[in-house]
mmCIF file of C-alpha atoms in Angstrom:
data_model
loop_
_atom_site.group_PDB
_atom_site.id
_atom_site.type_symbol
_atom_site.label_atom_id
_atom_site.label_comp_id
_atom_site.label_asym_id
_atom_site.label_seq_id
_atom_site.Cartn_x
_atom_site.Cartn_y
_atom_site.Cartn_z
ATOM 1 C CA UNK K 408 0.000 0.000 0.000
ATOM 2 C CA UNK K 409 2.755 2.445 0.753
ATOM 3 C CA UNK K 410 4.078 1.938 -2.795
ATOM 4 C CA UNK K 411 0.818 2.290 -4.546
ATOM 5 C CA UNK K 412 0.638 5.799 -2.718
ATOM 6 C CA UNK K 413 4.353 6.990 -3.337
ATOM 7 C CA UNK K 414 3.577 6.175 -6.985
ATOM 8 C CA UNK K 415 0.362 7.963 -7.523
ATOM 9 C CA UNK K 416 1.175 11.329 -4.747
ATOM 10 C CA UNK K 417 3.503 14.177 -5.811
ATOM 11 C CA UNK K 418 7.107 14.298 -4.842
ATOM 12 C CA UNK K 419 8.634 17.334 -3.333
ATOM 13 C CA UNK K 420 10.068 18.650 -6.370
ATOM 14 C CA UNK K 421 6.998 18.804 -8.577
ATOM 15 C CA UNK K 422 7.714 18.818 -12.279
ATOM 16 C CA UNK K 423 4.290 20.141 -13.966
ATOM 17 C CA UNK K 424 6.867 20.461 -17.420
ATOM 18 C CA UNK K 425 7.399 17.586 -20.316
ATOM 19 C CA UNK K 426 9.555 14.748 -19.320
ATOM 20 C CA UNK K 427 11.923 12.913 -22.318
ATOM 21 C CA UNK K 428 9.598 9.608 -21.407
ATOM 22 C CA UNK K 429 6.698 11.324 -22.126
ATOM 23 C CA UNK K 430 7.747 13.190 -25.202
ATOM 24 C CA UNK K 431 9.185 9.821 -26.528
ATOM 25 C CA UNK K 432 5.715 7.984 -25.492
ATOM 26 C CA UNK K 433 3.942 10.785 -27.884
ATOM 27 C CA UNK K 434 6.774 10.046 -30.840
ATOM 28 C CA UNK K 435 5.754 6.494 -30.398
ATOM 29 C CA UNK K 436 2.094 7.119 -30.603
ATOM 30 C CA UNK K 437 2.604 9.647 -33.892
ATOM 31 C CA UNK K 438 4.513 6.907 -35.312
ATOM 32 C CA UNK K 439 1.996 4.609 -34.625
ATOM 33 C CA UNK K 440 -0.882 6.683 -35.941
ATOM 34 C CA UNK K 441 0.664 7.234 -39.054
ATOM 35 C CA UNK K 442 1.691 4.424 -39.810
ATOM 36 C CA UNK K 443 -2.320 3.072 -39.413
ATOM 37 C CA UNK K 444 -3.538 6.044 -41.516
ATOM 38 C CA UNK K 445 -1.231 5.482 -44.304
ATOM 39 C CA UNK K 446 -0.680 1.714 -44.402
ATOM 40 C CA UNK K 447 -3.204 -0.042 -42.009
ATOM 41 C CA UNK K 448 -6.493 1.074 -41.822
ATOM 42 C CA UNK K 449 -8.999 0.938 -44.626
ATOM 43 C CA UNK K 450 -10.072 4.139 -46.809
ATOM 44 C CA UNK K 451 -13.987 4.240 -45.191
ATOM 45 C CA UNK K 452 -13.008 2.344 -42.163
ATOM 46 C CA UNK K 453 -13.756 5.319 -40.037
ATOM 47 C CA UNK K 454 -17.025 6.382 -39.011
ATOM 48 C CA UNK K 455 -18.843 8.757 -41.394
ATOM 49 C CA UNK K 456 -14.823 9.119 -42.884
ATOM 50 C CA UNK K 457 -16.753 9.833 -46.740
ATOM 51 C CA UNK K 458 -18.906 12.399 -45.126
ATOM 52 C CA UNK K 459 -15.957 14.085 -43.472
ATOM 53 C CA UNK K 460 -13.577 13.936 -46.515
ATOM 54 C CA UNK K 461 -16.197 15.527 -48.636
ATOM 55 C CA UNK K 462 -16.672 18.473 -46.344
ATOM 56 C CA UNK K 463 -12.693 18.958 -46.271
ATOM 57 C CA UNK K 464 -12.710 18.799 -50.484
ATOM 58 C CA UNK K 465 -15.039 21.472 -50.378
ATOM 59 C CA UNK K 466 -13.255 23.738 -48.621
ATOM 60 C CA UNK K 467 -9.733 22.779 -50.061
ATOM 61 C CA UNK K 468 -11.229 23.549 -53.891
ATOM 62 C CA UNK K 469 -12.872 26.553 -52.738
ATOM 63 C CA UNK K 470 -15.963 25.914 -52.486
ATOM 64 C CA UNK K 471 -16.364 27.286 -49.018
ATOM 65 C CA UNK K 472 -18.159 25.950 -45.930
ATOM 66 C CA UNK K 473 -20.697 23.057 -46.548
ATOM 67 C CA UNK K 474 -24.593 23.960 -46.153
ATOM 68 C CA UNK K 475 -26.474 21.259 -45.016
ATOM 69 C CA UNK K 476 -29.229 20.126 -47.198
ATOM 70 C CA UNK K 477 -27.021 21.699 -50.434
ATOM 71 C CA UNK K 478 -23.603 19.825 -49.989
ATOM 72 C CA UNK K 479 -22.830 16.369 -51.659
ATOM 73 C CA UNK K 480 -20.432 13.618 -51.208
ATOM 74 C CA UNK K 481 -18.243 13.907 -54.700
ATOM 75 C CA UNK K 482 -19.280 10.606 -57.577
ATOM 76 C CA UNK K 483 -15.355 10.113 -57.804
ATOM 77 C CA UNK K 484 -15.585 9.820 -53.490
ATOM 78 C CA UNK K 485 -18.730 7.667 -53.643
ATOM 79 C CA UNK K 486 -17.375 5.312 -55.925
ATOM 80 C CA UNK K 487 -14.666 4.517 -54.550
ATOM 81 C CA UNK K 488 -16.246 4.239 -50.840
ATOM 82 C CA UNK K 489 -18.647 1.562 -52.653
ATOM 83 C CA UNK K 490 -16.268 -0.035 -55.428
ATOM 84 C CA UNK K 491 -18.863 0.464 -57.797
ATOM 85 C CA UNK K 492 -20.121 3.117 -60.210
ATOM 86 C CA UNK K 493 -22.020 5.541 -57.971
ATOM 87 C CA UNK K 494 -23.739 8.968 -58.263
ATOM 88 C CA UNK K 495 -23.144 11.880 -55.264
ATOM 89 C CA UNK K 496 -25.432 11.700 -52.714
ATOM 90 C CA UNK K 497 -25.652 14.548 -49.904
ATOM 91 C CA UNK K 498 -23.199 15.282 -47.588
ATOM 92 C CA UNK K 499 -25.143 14.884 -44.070
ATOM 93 C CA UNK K 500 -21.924 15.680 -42.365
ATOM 94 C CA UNK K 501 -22.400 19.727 -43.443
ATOM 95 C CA UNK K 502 -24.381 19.717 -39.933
ATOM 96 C CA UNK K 503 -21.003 19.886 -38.361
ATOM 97 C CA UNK K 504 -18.600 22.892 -37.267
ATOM 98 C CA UNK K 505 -15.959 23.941 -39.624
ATOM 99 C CA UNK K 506 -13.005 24.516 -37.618
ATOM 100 C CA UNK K 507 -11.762 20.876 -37.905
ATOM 101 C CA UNK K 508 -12.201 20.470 -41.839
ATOM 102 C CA UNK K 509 -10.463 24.120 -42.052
ATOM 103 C CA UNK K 510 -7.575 22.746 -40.379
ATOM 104 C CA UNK K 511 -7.360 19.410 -42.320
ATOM 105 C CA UNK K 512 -8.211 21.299 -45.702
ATOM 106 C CA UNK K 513 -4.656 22.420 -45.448
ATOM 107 C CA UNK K 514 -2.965 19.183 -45.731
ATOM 108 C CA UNK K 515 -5.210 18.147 -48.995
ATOM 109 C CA UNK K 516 -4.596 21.644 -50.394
ATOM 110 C CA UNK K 517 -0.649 21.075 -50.320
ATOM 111 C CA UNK K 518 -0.990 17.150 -51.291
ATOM 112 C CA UNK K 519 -2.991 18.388 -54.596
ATOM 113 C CA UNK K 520 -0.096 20.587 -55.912
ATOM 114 C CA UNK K 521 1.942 17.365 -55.758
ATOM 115 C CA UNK K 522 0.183 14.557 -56.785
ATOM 116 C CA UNK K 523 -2.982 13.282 -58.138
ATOM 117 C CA UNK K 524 -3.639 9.868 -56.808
ATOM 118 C CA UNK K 525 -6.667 9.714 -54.768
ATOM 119 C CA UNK K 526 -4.759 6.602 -52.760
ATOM 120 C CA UNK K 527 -2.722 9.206 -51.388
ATOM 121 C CA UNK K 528 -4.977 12.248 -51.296
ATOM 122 C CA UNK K 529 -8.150 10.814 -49.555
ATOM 123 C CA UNK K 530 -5.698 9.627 -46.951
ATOM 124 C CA UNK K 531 -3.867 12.967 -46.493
ATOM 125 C CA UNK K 532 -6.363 14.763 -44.259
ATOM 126 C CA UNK K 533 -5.951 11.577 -41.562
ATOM 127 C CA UNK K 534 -2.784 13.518 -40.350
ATOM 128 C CA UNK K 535 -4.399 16.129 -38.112
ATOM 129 C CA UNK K 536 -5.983 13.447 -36.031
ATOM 130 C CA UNK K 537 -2.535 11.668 -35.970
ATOM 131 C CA UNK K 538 -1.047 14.758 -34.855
ATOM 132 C CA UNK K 539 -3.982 15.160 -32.461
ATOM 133 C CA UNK K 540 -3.398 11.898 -30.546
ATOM 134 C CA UNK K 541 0.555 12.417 -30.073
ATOM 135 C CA UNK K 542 -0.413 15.728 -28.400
ATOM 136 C CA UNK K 543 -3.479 14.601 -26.408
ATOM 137 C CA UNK K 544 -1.155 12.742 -24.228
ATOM 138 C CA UNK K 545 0.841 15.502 -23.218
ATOM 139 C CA UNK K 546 -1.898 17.091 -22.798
ATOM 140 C CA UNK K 547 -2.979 14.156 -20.051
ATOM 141 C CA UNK K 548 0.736 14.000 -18.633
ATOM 142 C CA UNK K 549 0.766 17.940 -18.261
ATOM 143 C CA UNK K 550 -2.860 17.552 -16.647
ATOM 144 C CA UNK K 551 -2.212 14.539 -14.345
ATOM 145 C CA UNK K 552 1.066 16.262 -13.138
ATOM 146 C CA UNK K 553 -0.138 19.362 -12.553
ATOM 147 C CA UNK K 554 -3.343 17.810 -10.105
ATOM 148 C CA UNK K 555 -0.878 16.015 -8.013
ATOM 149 C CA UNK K 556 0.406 12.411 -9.596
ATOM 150 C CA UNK K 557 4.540 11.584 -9.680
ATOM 151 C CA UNK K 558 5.721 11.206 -12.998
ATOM 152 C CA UNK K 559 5.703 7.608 -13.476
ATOM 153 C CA UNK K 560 1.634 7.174 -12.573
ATOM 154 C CA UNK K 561 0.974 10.225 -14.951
ATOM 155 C CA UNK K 562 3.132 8.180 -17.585
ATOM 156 C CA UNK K 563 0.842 5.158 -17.046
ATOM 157 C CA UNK K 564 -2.222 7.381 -17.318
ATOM 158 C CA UNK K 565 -0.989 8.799 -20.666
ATOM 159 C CA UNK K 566 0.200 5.433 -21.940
ATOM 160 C CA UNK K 567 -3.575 3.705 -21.069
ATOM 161 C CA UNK K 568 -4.901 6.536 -23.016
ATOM 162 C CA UNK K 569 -2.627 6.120 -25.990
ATOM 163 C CA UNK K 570 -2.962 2.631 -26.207
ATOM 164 C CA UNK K 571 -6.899 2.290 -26.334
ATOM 165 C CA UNK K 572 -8.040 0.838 -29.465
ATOM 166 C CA UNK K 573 -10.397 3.582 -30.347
ATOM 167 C CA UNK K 574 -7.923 6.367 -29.806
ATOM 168 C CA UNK K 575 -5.648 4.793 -31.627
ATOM 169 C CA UNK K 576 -8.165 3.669 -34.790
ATOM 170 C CA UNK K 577 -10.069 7.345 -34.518
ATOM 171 C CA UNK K 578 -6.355 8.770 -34.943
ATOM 172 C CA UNK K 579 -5.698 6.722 -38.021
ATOM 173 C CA UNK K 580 -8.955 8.874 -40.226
ATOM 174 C CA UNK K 581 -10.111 11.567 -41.051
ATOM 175 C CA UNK K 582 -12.858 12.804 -38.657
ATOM 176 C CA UNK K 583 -13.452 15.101 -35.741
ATOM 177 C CA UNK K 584 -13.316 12.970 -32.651
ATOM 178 C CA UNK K 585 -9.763 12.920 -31.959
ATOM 179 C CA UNK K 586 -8.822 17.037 -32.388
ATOM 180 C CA UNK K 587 -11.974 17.304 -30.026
ATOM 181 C CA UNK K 588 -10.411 15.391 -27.509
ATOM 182 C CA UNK K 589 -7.159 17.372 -27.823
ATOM 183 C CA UNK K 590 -9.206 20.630 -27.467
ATOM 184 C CA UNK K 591 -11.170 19.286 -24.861
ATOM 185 C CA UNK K 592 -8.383 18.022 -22.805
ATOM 186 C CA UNK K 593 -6.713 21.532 -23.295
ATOM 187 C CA UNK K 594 -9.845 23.152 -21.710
ATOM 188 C CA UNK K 595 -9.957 21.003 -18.659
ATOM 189 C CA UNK K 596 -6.291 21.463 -18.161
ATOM 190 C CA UNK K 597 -6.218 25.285 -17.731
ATOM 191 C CA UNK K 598 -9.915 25.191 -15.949
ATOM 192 C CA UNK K 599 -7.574 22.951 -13.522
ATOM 193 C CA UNK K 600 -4.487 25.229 -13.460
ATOM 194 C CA UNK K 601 -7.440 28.412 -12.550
ATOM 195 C CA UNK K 602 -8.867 25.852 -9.924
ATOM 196 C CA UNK K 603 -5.941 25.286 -8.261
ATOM 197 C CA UNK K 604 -3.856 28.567 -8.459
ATOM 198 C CA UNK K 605 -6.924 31.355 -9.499
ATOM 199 C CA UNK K 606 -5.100 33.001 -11.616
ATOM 200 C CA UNK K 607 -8.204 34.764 -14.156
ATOM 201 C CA UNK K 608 -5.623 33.969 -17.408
ATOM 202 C CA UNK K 609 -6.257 30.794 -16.682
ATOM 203 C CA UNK K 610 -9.617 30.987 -16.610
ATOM 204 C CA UNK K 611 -9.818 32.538 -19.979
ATOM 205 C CA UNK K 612 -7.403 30.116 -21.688
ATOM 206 C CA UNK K 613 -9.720 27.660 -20.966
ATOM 207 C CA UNK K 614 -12.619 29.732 -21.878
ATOM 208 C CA UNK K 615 -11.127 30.064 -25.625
ATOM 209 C CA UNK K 616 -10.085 26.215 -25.834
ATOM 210 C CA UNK K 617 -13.521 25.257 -24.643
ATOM 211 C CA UNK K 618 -14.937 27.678 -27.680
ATOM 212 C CA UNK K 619 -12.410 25.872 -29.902
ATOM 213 C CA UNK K 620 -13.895 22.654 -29.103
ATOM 214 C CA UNK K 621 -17.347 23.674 -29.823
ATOM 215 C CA UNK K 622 -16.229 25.278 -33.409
ATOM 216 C CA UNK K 623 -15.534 21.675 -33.913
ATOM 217 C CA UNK K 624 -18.323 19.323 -32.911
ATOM 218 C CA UNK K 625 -21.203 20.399 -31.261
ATOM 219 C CA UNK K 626 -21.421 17.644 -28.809
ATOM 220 C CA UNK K 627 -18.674 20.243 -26.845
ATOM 221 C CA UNK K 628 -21.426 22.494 -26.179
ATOM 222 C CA UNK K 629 -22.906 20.866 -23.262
ATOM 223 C CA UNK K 630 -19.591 21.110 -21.298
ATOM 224 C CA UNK K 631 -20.254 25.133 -21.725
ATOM 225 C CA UNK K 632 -22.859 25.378 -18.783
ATOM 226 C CA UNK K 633 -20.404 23.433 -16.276
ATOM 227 C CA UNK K 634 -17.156 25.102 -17.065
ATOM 228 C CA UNK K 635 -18.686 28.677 -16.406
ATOM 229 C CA UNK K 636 -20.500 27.764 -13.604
ATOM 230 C CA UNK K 637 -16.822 26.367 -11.783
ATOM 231 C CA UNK K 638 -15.026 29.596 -13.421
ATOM 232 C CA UNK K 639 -17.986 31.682 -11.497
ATOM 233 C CA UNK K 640 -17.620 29.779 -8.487
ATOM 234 C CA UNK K 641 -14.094 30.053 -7.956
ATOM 235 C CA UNK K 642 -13.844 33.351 -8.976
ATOM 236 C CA UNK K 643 -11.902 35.945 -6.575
ATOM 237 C CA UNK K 644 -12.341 39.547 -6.262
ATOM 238 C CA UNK K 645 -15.281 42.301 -4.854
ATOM 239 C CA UNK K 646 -18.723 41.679 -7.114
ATOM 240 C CA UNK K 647 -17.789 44.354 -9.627
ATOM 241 C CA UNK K 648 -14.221 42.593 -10.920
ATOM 242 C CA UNK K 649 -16.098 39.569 -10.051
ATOM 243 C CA UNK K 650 -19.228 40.012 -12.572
ATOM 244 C CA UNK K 651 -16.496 41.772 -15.439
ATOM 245 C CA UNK K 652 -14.716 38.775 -15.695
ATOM 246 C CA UNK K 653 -17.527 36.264 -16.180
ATOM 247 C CA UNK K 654 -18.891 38.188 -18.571
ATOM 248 C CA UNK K 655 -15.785 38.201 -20.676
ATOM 249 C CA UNK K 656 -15.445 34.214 -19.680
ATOM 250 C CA UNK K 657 -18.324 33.506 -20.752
ATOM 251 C CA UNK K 658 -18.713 35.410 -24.024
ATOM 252 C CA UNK K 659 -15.212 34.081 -24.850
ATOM 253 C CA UNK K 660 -16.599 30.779 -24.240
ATOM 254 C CA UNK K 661 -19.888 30.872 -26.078
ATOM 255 C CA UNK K 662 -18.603 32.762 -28.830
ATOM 256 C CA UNK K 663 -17.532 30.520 -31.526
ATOM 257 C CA UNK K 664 -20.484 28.099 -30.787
ATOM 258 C CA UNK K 665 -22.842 30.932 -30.904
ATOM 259 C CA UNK K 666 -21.487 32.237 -34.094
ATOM 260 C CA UNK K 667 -21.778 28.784 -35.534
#
């Protein structure tokens, strides 16, 4: 019992920064990820991956966000998805935020001034949510450390992360899930640095990640409520400094969701 609670409590000499195991346990995971996207997992493999791909074409060729009820899933897309001559369809994944397919429309954009095989390009966007898992777990490590666990438990908690089968496969595609974790985690680590050391930046860090994460799924949005409701309870100051900052806090918060 007295190892179990040296290994989980924090030593004197707390150490909230990146460690070399951690940053190596991230490599590994990138590695990993990429290697699945690329050579491993299946074009279509992901969930709704067609519907998500389409969106990001759209925006990489220009033709600006996706309306739902207007945007389609490509013929050349469809029939490859089903292996068989097909016609576009509509692109039911328009309902979603555009912050994500912004970001991976970048990676297509470049990959089309290069080369033309759709083996390659459909495949391309899969990299931000490779990316996304490598830095979700120092996201975790940075979190775990800076709540109180020694270096070696927040390693462990990092490592379980990286290594469960749906992180990993949702890293492989292209889709949402994964950069909304990262943004997510983000949020609840600087809502944890403002709980613990009340320091209002912190507050609004977290108040700008947590809009981030609702720019890119909506499911985000119910975490809005909570977070301001523990920024406005742990708020310091007299009523007047006090009722300033929540406002800003909570416009920062709800602003990208509301604008949506």
């Amino acid at each position: 019992m007295n190892d179990i609670i040296k290994f989980v409590t924090p030593s004197s000499k707390q150490n909230c920064l990146l460690s070399l195991p951690i940053i190596l346990l991230a490599v590994v995971m990138g590695c990993k990820t990429f290697y699945l996207a690329f050579f491993i997992t299946p074009l279509w493999d992901i969930p709704d991956e067609v519907g998500h791909l389409a969106y990001v074409m759209q925006i990489a060729n220009g033709g600006g966000i996706p309306v739902l009820g207007e945007a389609i899933i490509p013929a050349d897309v469809m029939s490859h998805w089903r292996q068989a001559e097909s016609a576009s369809i509509g692109n039911w994944i328009a309902q979603h935020p555009p912050l994500y397919y912004i970001i991976a429309a970048i990676p297509y954009w470049v990959a089309q001034q290069f080369t033309t095989d759709v083996e390659i390009l459909y495949r391309v966007p899969r990299i931000i949510a490779a990316i996304s898992g490598s830095l979700l777990l120092l996201v975790f490590y940075r979190t775990a450390r800076l709540t109180g666990l020694r270096e070696k438990a927040a390693l462990c908690l990092a490592g379980c992360v990286g290594w469960i089968p749906m992180v990993s496969h949702l890293s492989s595609g292209t889709n949402h899930d994964v950069p909304l974790f990262l943004v997510s985690a983000l949020a609840f680590h600087y809502l944890a640095r403002f709980v613990l050391q009340h320091k209002n930046r912190d507050a609004y860090i977290a108040a700008f990640w947590l809009s981030l994460a609702g720019a890119i799924k909506m499911t985000a949005w119910v975490l809005l409520p909570p977070f301001v409701l523990v920024i406005a309870w742990e708020l310091r100051g007299t009523w007047r400094p006090w009722l300033i900052n929540l406002s800003g806090i909570t416009i920062l918060a709800f602003s990208l969701p509301i604008s949506w």
